[in-house]
Amino acid sequence: MATKVTMEALSPTMEEGRLVKWTKNEGDAVKAGDVLAEVETDKAVMELVARGDGVLRKRLANEGDASPVGTLLAVIGAADENIDAIVGAAASTPAASAPAAQAPAAQAAPAQGAQKTSVPQTPQQSQGEASAPPQQKAAPPTTAAPPRPAGPPAQKGNGSRPGAPAAPGSRPRSSPLARRLASDKGIQLGGIQGSGPGGRIVKRDIENAKATGGSARSAAADRLAAEGDFKDVPLTMIRKTIARRLAESNGPVPTFFLTAEFDATRGAELRAQLLEMGEQYKVSFNDIVIKAVALALAEHPEVNAHWLNDKIRHFNRIHVAMAVAVEDGLITPVLFDADRMTLWEISAKARELAGKARERRLTPEEYTGATFTVSNLGMFGIDQFTAIINPPEAGILAIGGVEEKPVVINGALEIRQRMRVTMSCDHRAVDGATGAKFLQTLKRYFENPLSLII
């Protein structure tokens, strides 16, 4: 009996997947458990395996295609088995649904006065082409202008305005001296606006172009003519999920923010001393923060919580997620039981998870189940920022960069290393005083880093 290969839900939040690569060809023998294809989910690239034995008779999706969960991708069967009915049924599905998908777009076109929103309301809106202002429409292909008939040169006062660019395909008007200077300096005249009579390019225009990079400007003009004003980039699975999840958080979740500044001098000294002991003892500020957050959460279980609409769940175990930037978005791998891990275990595990995240090789078990999240942009030179809560978590901590600042300590001015943190709190689960007390505990741990390793 034939086995249908469908787009499986390879992660808990997956609604559709993009087929990255087939690893089996039509006619190949397969066994249950063999990898048939690689699929990009909303979080990572996962393997799609066969659920039966036989021959891969038919592939119904191409590499790069995005398909909703449950869509038939291929058929496995015996070499002589008739699969026409299965393939025919799959082929008729998109044909039947195409008119239905086009109807909402056709109905929405005349409704220009309707209220606009950045949050897609339907799958068609989330994937359809956005209307652009007239000045941003793609430029039509340029064609060479017909040659002008021979005749006397244009006279002054013919309507040409100074600075007007030459018509597409025509030779820019320029003085002999300007042409010679442009040739000597390797500057293209096509990207220069003339300031002389009738838009003519003169000596000073060439000199200004040299100072401002005329040849680069010409290259940009050529690219504009070839590609138009803009380029549409299709959404990846992870970018669609980020958009949906952040829209769910930023609107419905009543969020408030608490900012504090920590002294990072002792932390910097500890890092330097550990590095002197050997590369295996190397830790980052982010590792120190994660360990300090985990210990602080152990003392404040009301922050280590999820909002579940009809109840607040306080967790007895502490699972800290860390935001990792990937090529087309971000993902939050989880350090489970982070309070029980040593600082070096956190450092090693964090590096491992970050590497897998950037290679899109995380499994669902490695990026789900967090009770609190830490996001760090300090390495990008950001002093302070606010992060968006990842529901149903009750909070997220945003970490800024470490920098030297003059600070008054015991009446004396000292240069210390300082770091700013901002906690975003879901007010339904965490009150202001609760969040403030958590930050006080976090400050105590972070500013006394020896407490993190003993």
Coordinates of C-alpha atoms in Angstrom, one line a residue:
M1 CA 0.0 0.0 0.0
A2 CA 1.3 3.5 -0.9
T3 CA 2.6 5.8 1.8
K4 CA 1.9 9.5 1.6
V5 CA 4.8 11.8 2.5
T6 CA 3.2 15.0 3.9
M7 CA 4.6 18.2 5.3
E8 CA 4.9 17.3 9.0
A9 CA 4.7 19.7 12.0
L10 CA 8.4 19.4 12.8
S11 CA 8.2 22.0 15.6
P12 CA 5.5 22.8 18.1
T13 CA 4.6 26.2 16.5
M14 CA 5.1 25.2 12.8
E15 CA 2.2 26.0 10.5
E16 CA 4.1 25.7 7.2
G17 CA 7.5 24.6 6.0
R18 CA 9.8 25.4 3.1
L19 CA 11.4 22.4 1.2
V20 CA 15.1 23.2 1.2
K21 CA 16.5 20.1 -0.5
W22 CA 15.4 16.6 -1.6
T23 CA 17.9 14.0 -0.5
K24 CA 16.1 11.2 -2.5
N25 CA 15.2 11.1 -6.2
E26 CA 12.3 9.5 -7.8
G27 CA 13.0 5.8 -8.3
D28 CA 15.2 5.5 -5.2
A29 CA 14.5 2.7 -2.8
V30 CA 13.7 4.0 0.7
K31 CA 13.1 2.5 4.1
A32 CA 11.2 3.8 7.1
G33 CA 13.4 6.3 8.8
D34 CA 15.4 7.3 5.8
V35 CA 15.9 11.0 5.3
L36 CA 13.8 12.2 2.3
A37 CA 14.3 15.9 2.4
E38 CA 15.4 18.9 4.5
V39 CA 12.7 21.3 5.5
E40 CA 13.0 24.8 6.9
T41 CA 10.6 25.3 9.7
D42 CA 9.8 28.4 11.6
K43 CA 12.9 27.9 13.8
A44 CA 15.4 25.6 12.1
V45 CA 16.2 23.3 9.2
M46 CA 14.9 19.8 10.0
E47 CA 15.0 16.4 8.4
L48 CA 11.8 14.9 6.9
V49 CA 12.0 11.1 7.1
A50 CA 10.1 8.3 5.4
R51 CA 7.3 6.6 7.2
G52 CA 7.2 3.5 5.1
D53 CA 9.3 1.2 2.9
G54 CA 9.2 1.1 -0.9
V55 CA 10.3 3.2 -3.8
L56 CA 10.0 7.0 -4.0
R57 CA 7.5 7.0 -6.9
K58 CA 6.6 10.7 -7.2
R59 CA 7.8 14.0 -5.8
L60 CA 5.1 16.6 -5.8
A61 CA 6.9 19.7 -4.4
N62 CA 10.0 21.5 -5.7
E63 CA 12.9 22.7 -3.7
G64 CA 12.1 26.2 -2.4
D65 CA 8.4 25.6 -2.2
A66 CA 6.5 26.6 1.0
S67 CA 3.7 24.2 1.9
P68 CA 1.2 24.2 4.8
V69 CA 1.4 21.4 7.3
G70 CA -0.4 18.3 5.9
T71 CA 0.3 19.1 2.3
L72 CA 1.2 16.0 0.2
L73 CA 4.9 16.2 -0.9
A74 CA 5.6 12.8 -2.3
V75 CA 4.4 9.2 -2.6
I76 CA 6.2 6.0 -1.6
G77 CA 5.0 2.7 -3.0
A78 CA 5.8 -0.5 -4.7
A79 CA 7.6 -0.2 -8.1
D80 CA 4.5 -1.5 -10.0
E81 CA 1.8 0.1 -7.8
N82 CA -0.7 2.4 -9.4
I83 CA -0.6 5.8 -7.6
D84 CA -2.6 7.8 -10.2
A85 CA -5.5 8.4 -7.8
I86 CA -3.2 9.8 -5.1
V87 CA -1.3 12.1 -7.4
G88 CA -4.5 13.2 -9.1
A89 CA -6.2 14.1 -5.9
A90 CA -3.1 16.2 -4.8
A91 CA -3.0 18.0 -8.2
S92 CA -6.6 19.0 -8.0
T93 CA -6.3 20.6 -4.6
P94 CA -4.3 23.7 -5.6
A95 CA -6.5 24.2 -8.7
A96 CA -9.6 24.3 -6.6
S97 CA -8.2 26.6 -4.0
A98 CA -6.7 29.1 -6.4
P99 CA -9.9 31.1 -7.1
A100 CA -10.7 31.2 -3.4
A101 CA -7.2 32.6 -2.7
Q102 CA -7.6 35.3 -5.4
A103 CA -11.0 36.4 -4.3
P104 CA -10.0 38.3 -1.1
A105 CA -7.2 40.1 -3.0
A106 CA -9.7 41.2 -5.7
Q107 CA -12.2 42.4 -3.2
A108 CA -9.6 44.3 -1.2
A109 CA -8.2 46.3 -4.1
P110 CA -10.9 49.0 -4.3
A111 CA -11.1 49.4 -0.5
Q112 CA -8.5 52.1 -0.4
G113 CA -10.2 54.0 2.4
A114 CA -10.2 50.9 4.8
Q115 CA -8.1 51.1 7.9
K116 CA -4.6 49.9 7.4
T117 CA -2.6 47.7 9.8
S118 CA 0.9 46.3 9.8
V119 CA -0.3 42.9 11.2
P120 CA -1.5 40.5 8.5
Q121 CA -5.1 39.4 9.0
T122 CA -5.1 36.5 6.5
P123 CA -2.5 34.2 4.9
Q124 CA -3.0 36.1 1.7
Q125 CA -2.2 39.4 3.3
S126 CA 1.0 38.0 4.9
Q127 CA 2.3 36.8 1.6
G128 CA 0.8 39.2 -0.9
E129 CA 2.6 42.1 -2.6
A130 CA 2.3 45.3 -0.6
S131 CA 1.1 48.4 -2.5
A132 CA 3.8 50.9 -3.0
P133 CA 3.5 54.7 -3.3
P134 CA 3.7 55.9 -6.9
Q135 CA 7.3 57.2 -6.5
Q136 CA 8.4 53.8 -5.3
K137 CA 7.1 51.7 -8.2
A138 CA 9.6 49.7 -10.2
A139 CA 11.2 51.7 -12.9
P140 CA 10.2 50.7 -16.5
P141 CA 12.9 49.4 -18.7
T142 CA 14.9 52.1 -20.4
T143 CA 15.2 52.2 -24.1
A144 CA 17.7 54.1 -26.2
A145 CA 16.5 57.5 -27.4
P146 CA 16.2 57.9 -31.2
P147 CA 19.1 59.9 -32.7
R148 CA 18.4 63.6 -33.0
P149 CA 18.4 64.9 -36.6
A150 CA 21.3 67.0 -37.5
G151 CA 20.7 70.7 -37.0
P152 CA 21.8 73.8 -35.3
P153 CA 22.6 73.6 -31.5
A154 CA 19.8 74.3 -29.1
Q155 CA 19.6 77.9 -28.1
K156 CA 19.4 79.3 -24.6
G157 CA 16.0 79.7 -23.2
N158 CA 14.6 76.6 -24.8
G159 CA 13.0 75.4 -21.5
S160 CA 15.9 73.3 -20.3
R161 CA 16.6 73.9 -16.6
P162 CA 20.1 74.0 -15.0
G163 CA 20.9 70.7 -13.3
A164 CA 18.4 68.6 -15.3
P165 CA 19.9 65.1 -16.1
A166 CA 20.2 64.0 -19.7
A167 CA 17.4 61.9 -21.2
P168 CA 17.9 58.1 -20.9
G169 CA 20.1 56.9 -23.7
S170 CA 21.3 60.3 -24.8
R171 CA 24.8 61.6 -24.4
P172 CA 25.1 64.1 -21.5
R173 CA 25.8 67.7 -22.6
S174 CA 29.3 68.7 -21.5
S175 CA 32.1 71.1 -22.4
P176 CA 35.2 69.9 -24.1
L177 CA 37.3 70.7 -21.0
A178 CA 34.8 68.8 -18.8
R179 CA 35.0 65.7 -21.1
R180 CA 38.8 65.8 -21.0
L181 CA 39.0 66.1 -17.2
A182 CA 36.4 63.3 -16.8
S183 CA 38.4 61.0 -19.1
D184 CA 41.7 61.8 -17.2
K185 CA 40.1 61.1 -13.8
G186 CA 38.1 58.0 -14.9
I187 CA 34.7 59.6 -14.1
Q188 CA 31.6 58.7 -16.0
L189 CA 29.5 61.6 -17.1
G190 CA 26.2 59.7 -17.0
G191 CA 25.9 60.1 -13.2
I192 CA 26.7 63.8 -13.0
Q193 CA 24.1 66.6 -13.0
G194 CA 25.4 69.6 -14.9
S195 CA 25.3 73.1 -13.4
G196 CA 26.0 75.0 -16.6
P197 CA 23.5 76.5 -19.1
G198 CA 20.8 74.0 -20.1
G199 CA 22.2 71.4 -17.7
R200 CA 25.5 71.3 -19.4
I201 CA 28.4 69.6 -17.5
V202 CA 31.3 72.0 -16.9
K203 CA 34.7 71.9 -15.2
R204 CA 33.4 72.6 -11.7
D205 CA 31.0 69.7 -11.9
I206 CA 33.8 67.3 -12.7
E207 CA 35.9 68.7 -9.8
N208 CA 32.9 68.3 -7.4
A209 CA 32.3 64.7 -8.7
K210 CA 35.9 63.8 -7.9
A211 CA 35.5 65.1 -4.3
T212 CA 32.2 63.2 -3.8
G213 CA 32.9 60.1 -5.7
G214 CA 31.3 60.5 -9.1
S215 CA 32.0 57.1 -10.4
A216 CA 30.3 55.4 -7.4
R217 CA 27.3 57.7 -8.0
S218 CA 27.2 56.6 -11.6
A219 CA 27.2 52.9 -10.6
A220 CA 24.3 53.5 -8.3
A221 CA 22.4 55.2 -11.1
D222 CA 23.1 52.3 -13.4
R223 CA 21.8 49.9 -10.7
L224 CA 18.7 52.0 -10.2
A225 CA 18.0 51.9 -14.0
A226 CA 18.4 48.2 -14.1
E227 CA 16.6 47.1 -10.9
G228 CA 14.1 49.9 -10.2
D229 CA 13.6 51.7 -6.8
F230 CA 13.3 48.6 -4.6
K231 CA 13.6 44.9 -4.3
D232 CA 11.1 42.6 -2.6
V233 CA 12.6 39.9 -0.3
P234 CA 10.4 36.9 0.3
L235 CA 9.7 36.1 3.9
T236 CA 11.4 33.1 5.4
M237 CA 9.7 30.8 7.8
I238 CA 11.5 32.2 10.8
R239 CA 10.8 35.8 9.8
K240 CA 7.0 35.0 9.5
T241 CA 7.0 33.4 12.9
I242 CA 8.9 36.4 14.4
A243 CA 6.4 38.8 13.0
R244 CA 3.4 36.8 14.3
R245 CA 4.9 36.2 17.7
L246 CA 5.9 39.8 18.3
A247 CA 2.6 41.1 17.1
E248 CA 1.0 38.8 19.7
S249 CA 3.2 40.3 22.4
N250 CA 3.6 44.0 21.7
G251 CA -0.2 44.6 21.5
P252 CA -2.0 42.4 24.0
V253 CA 0.7 42.2 26.7
P254 CA 0.6 45.2 29.1
T255 CA 4.4 45.8 29.4
F256 CA 6.4 48.1 31.7
F257 CA 10.1 48.6 31.8
L258 CA 12.7 48.8 34.6
T259 CA 16.2 50.0 33.9
A260 CA 19.2 49.7 36.2
E261 CA 23.0 50.2 35.9
F262 CA 25.4 47.6 37.2
D263 CA 29.1 47.8 38.1
A264 CA 30.9 45.4 35.8
T265 CA 34.4 46.1 37.1
R266 CA 34.7 42.9 39.2
G267 CA 33.2 40.9 36.4
A268 CA 35.9 42.2 33.9
E269 CA 38.6 41.4 36.5
L270 CA 37.3 37.9 37.0
R271 CA 37.2 37.3 33.2
A272 CA 40.8 38.4 32.9
Q273 CA 41.9 36.2 35.7
L274 CA 40.1 33.1 34.4
L275 CA 41.6 33.7 30.9
E276 CA 45.1 33.7 32.5
M277 CA 44.4 30.2 33.8
G278 CA 43.7 28.9 30.3
E279 CA 41.4 29.1 27.3
Q280 CA 39.1 26.4 28.9
Y281 CA 38.2 28.8 31.6
K282 CA 37.2 31.7 29.3
V283 CA 33.8 33.1 29.9
S284 CA 31.9 36.1 28.5
F285 CA 29.8 38.8 30.2
N286 CA 26.8 37.1 28.7
D287 CA 27.7 33.9 30.5
I288 CA 28.0 35.8 33.8
V289 CA 24.7 37.5 33.3
I290 CA 22.9 34.2 32.5
K291 CA 24.3 32.6 35.7
A292 CA 23.4 35.6 37.8
V293 CA 19.8 35.7 36.2
A294 CA 19.4 32.0 37.0
L295 CA 20.3 32.4 40.7
A296 CA 18.2 35.5 41.0
L297 CA 15.2 33.7 39.5
A298 CA 15.6 31.0 42.1
E299 CA 15.0 33.7 44.8
H300 CA 12.1 35.2 42.9
P301 CA 9.9 32.5 41.5
E302 CA 7.1 35.0 40.7
V303 CA 9.4 36.3 37.9
N304 CA 10.2 32.7 36.7
A305 CA 6.6 32.4 35.5
H306 CA 4.2 32.1 32.6
W307 CA 0.9 34.0 32.1
L308 CA -1.7 31.4 31.1
N309 CA -4.8 33.7 31.0
D310 CA -6.7 32.0 33.8
K311 CA -3.7 31.4 36.0
I312 CA 0.0 32.2 36.6
R313 CA 2.4 29.3 36.6
H314 CA 5.4 29.6 38.8
F315 CA 8.2 27.2 37.8
N316 CA 10.3 25.3 40.2
R317 CA 13.0 24.7 37.6
I318 CA 14.8 27.5 35.9
H319 CA 15.3 27.4 32.1
V320 CA 16.9 30.5 30.7
A321 CA 16.7 31.2 27.0
M322 CA 19.3 33.4 25.2
A323 CA 18.5 35.3 22.1
V324 CA 20.8 34.4 19.2
A325 CA 20.9 36.5 16.0
V326 CA 20.8 34.3 12.8
E327 CA 21.0 35.3 9.2
D328 CA 17.3 36.2 8.8
G329 CA 16.0 36.7 12.3
L330 CA 16.6 35.4 15.8
I331 CA 16.0 32.3 17.8
T332 CA 16.2 31.6 21.6
P333 CA 17.9 28.3 22.5
V334 CA 17.4 27.3 26.1
L335 CA 19.8 26.5 28.9
F336 CA 17.9 24.1 31.0
D337 CA 18.3 24.1 34.8
A338 CA 20.7 27.0 34.4
D339 CA 20.9 27.6 38.1
R340 CA 22.4 24.1 38.6
M341 CA 25.1 24.6 35.9
T342 CA 28.6 25.9 36.6
L343 CA 29.7 29.1 35.0
W344 CA 31.9 27.0 32.6
E345 CA 29.1 24.6 31.8
I346 CA 26.9 27.6 30.9
S347 CA 29.7 29.0 28.7
A348 CA 30.3 25.8 26.8
K349 CA 26.6 25.0 26.3
A350 CA 25.9 28.6 25.2
R351 CA 28.6 28.4 22.5
E352 CA 27.3 25.1 21.4
L353 CA 23.7 26.2 21.1
A354 CA 24.7 29.5 19.4
G355 CA 26.7 27.6 16.8
K356 CA 23.8 25.2 16.1
A357 CA 21.4 28.1 15.9
R358 CA 23.5 29.9 13.3
E359 CA 23.7 26.7 11.3
R360 CA 19.9 26.2 11.6
R361 CA 20.4 22.8 13.2
L362 CA 18.6 23.3 16.6
T363 CA 16.0 20.7 17.4
P364 CA 12.6 21.8 18.9
E365 CA 13.7 20.4 22.3
E366 CA 16.6 22.9 22.3
Y367 CA 14.5 26.1 21.7
T368 CA 11.3 25.5 23.6
G369 CA 10.4 25.3 27.3
A370 CA 12.1 28.5 28.5
T371 CA 10.9 30.2 31.7
F372 CA 12.8 33.5 31.2
T373 CA 14.8 35.1 28.3
V374 CA 18.0 37.2 28.1
S375 CA 18.8 39.3 25.1
N376 CA 22.2 40.9 24.7
L377 CA 23.1 43.6 22.2
G378 CA 26.1 44.9 24.0
M379 CA 28.5 43.4 21.5
F380 CA 27.0 45.7 18.9
G381 CA 27.8 48.8 20.8
I382 CA 24.2 49.3 22.1
D383 CA 24.1 51.1 25.5
Q384 CA 20.5 50.3 26.4
F385 CA 17.4 48.9 24.7
T386 CA 14.0 47.3 25.5
A387 CA 13.3 43.8 24.4
I388 CA 9.8 42.4 23.6
I389 CA 8.5 39.7 25.8
N390 CA 8.1 36.2 24.3
P391 CA 4.7 35.0 25.6
P392 CA 3.7 33.3 27.8
E393 CA 6.9 34.3 29.7
A394 CA 6.4 37.0 32.3
G395 CA 9.6 38.9 31.5
I396 CA 12.7 39.4 29.4
L397 CA 16.1 41.1 30.3
A398 CA 17.8 43.3 27.8
I399 CA 21.6 43.7 28.3
G400 CA 23.6 46.7 27.0
G401 CA 27.3 47.1 26.5
V402 CA 30.0 47.5 29.1
E403 CA 31.8 50.9 29.0
E404 CA 34.0 52.9 31.3
K405 CA 32.3 55.8 33.1
P406 CA 33.3 58.2 35.9
V407 CA 31.5 57.1 39.1
V408 CA 31.5 58.7 42.6
I409 CA 32.4 56.0 45.2
N410 CA 32.8 56.9 48.9
G411 CA 33.1 60.6 47.9
A412 CA 35.9 60.0 45.4
L413 CA 35.7 60.0 41.6
E414 CA 36.7 56.7 40.0
I415 CA 36.6 55.2 36.4
R416 CA 34.5 52.0 36.6
Q417 CA 33.1 49.6 34.0
R418 CA 29.4 50.0 33.9
M419 CA 26.5 48.1 32.2
R420 CA 22.9 49.0 31.8
V421 CA 20.1 46.4 31.9
T422 CA 16.4 46.8 31.1
M423 CA 13.7 44.4 32.2
S424 CA 10.5 44.1 30.3
C425 CA 7.7 42.9 32.6
D426 CA 4.2 41.5 31.9
H427 CA 2.2 43.6 34.4
R428 CA -0.5 40.9 34.5
A429 CA 2.0 38.6 36.2
V430 CA 4.8 40.9 37.6
D431 CA 4.2 44.1 39.6
G432 CA 6.7 47.0 39.6
A433 CA 8.0 46.2 43.1
T434 CA 8.4 42.6 42.2
G435 CA 10.5 43.4 39.2
A436 CA 12.6 45.9 41.1
K437 CA 13.4 43.4 43.8
F438 CA 14.5 40.9 41.2
L439 CA 16.8 43.5 39.7
Q440 CA 18.3 44.2 43.1
T441 CA 19.1 40.5 43.6
L442 CA 20.5 40.3 40.1
K443 CA 22.7 43.3 40.8
R444 CA 24.0 41.7 44.0
Y445 CA 25.0 38.5 42.1
F446 CA 26.5 40.3 39.1
E447 CA 28.6 42.8 41.1
N448 CA 30.0 40.0 43.2
P449 CA 30.9 37.4 40.5
L450 CA 32.8 35.2 43.0
S451 CA 29.4 34.1 44.3
L452 CA 28.7 32.6 40.8
I453 CA 31.7 30.2 41.0
I454 CA 31.7 29.0 44.6

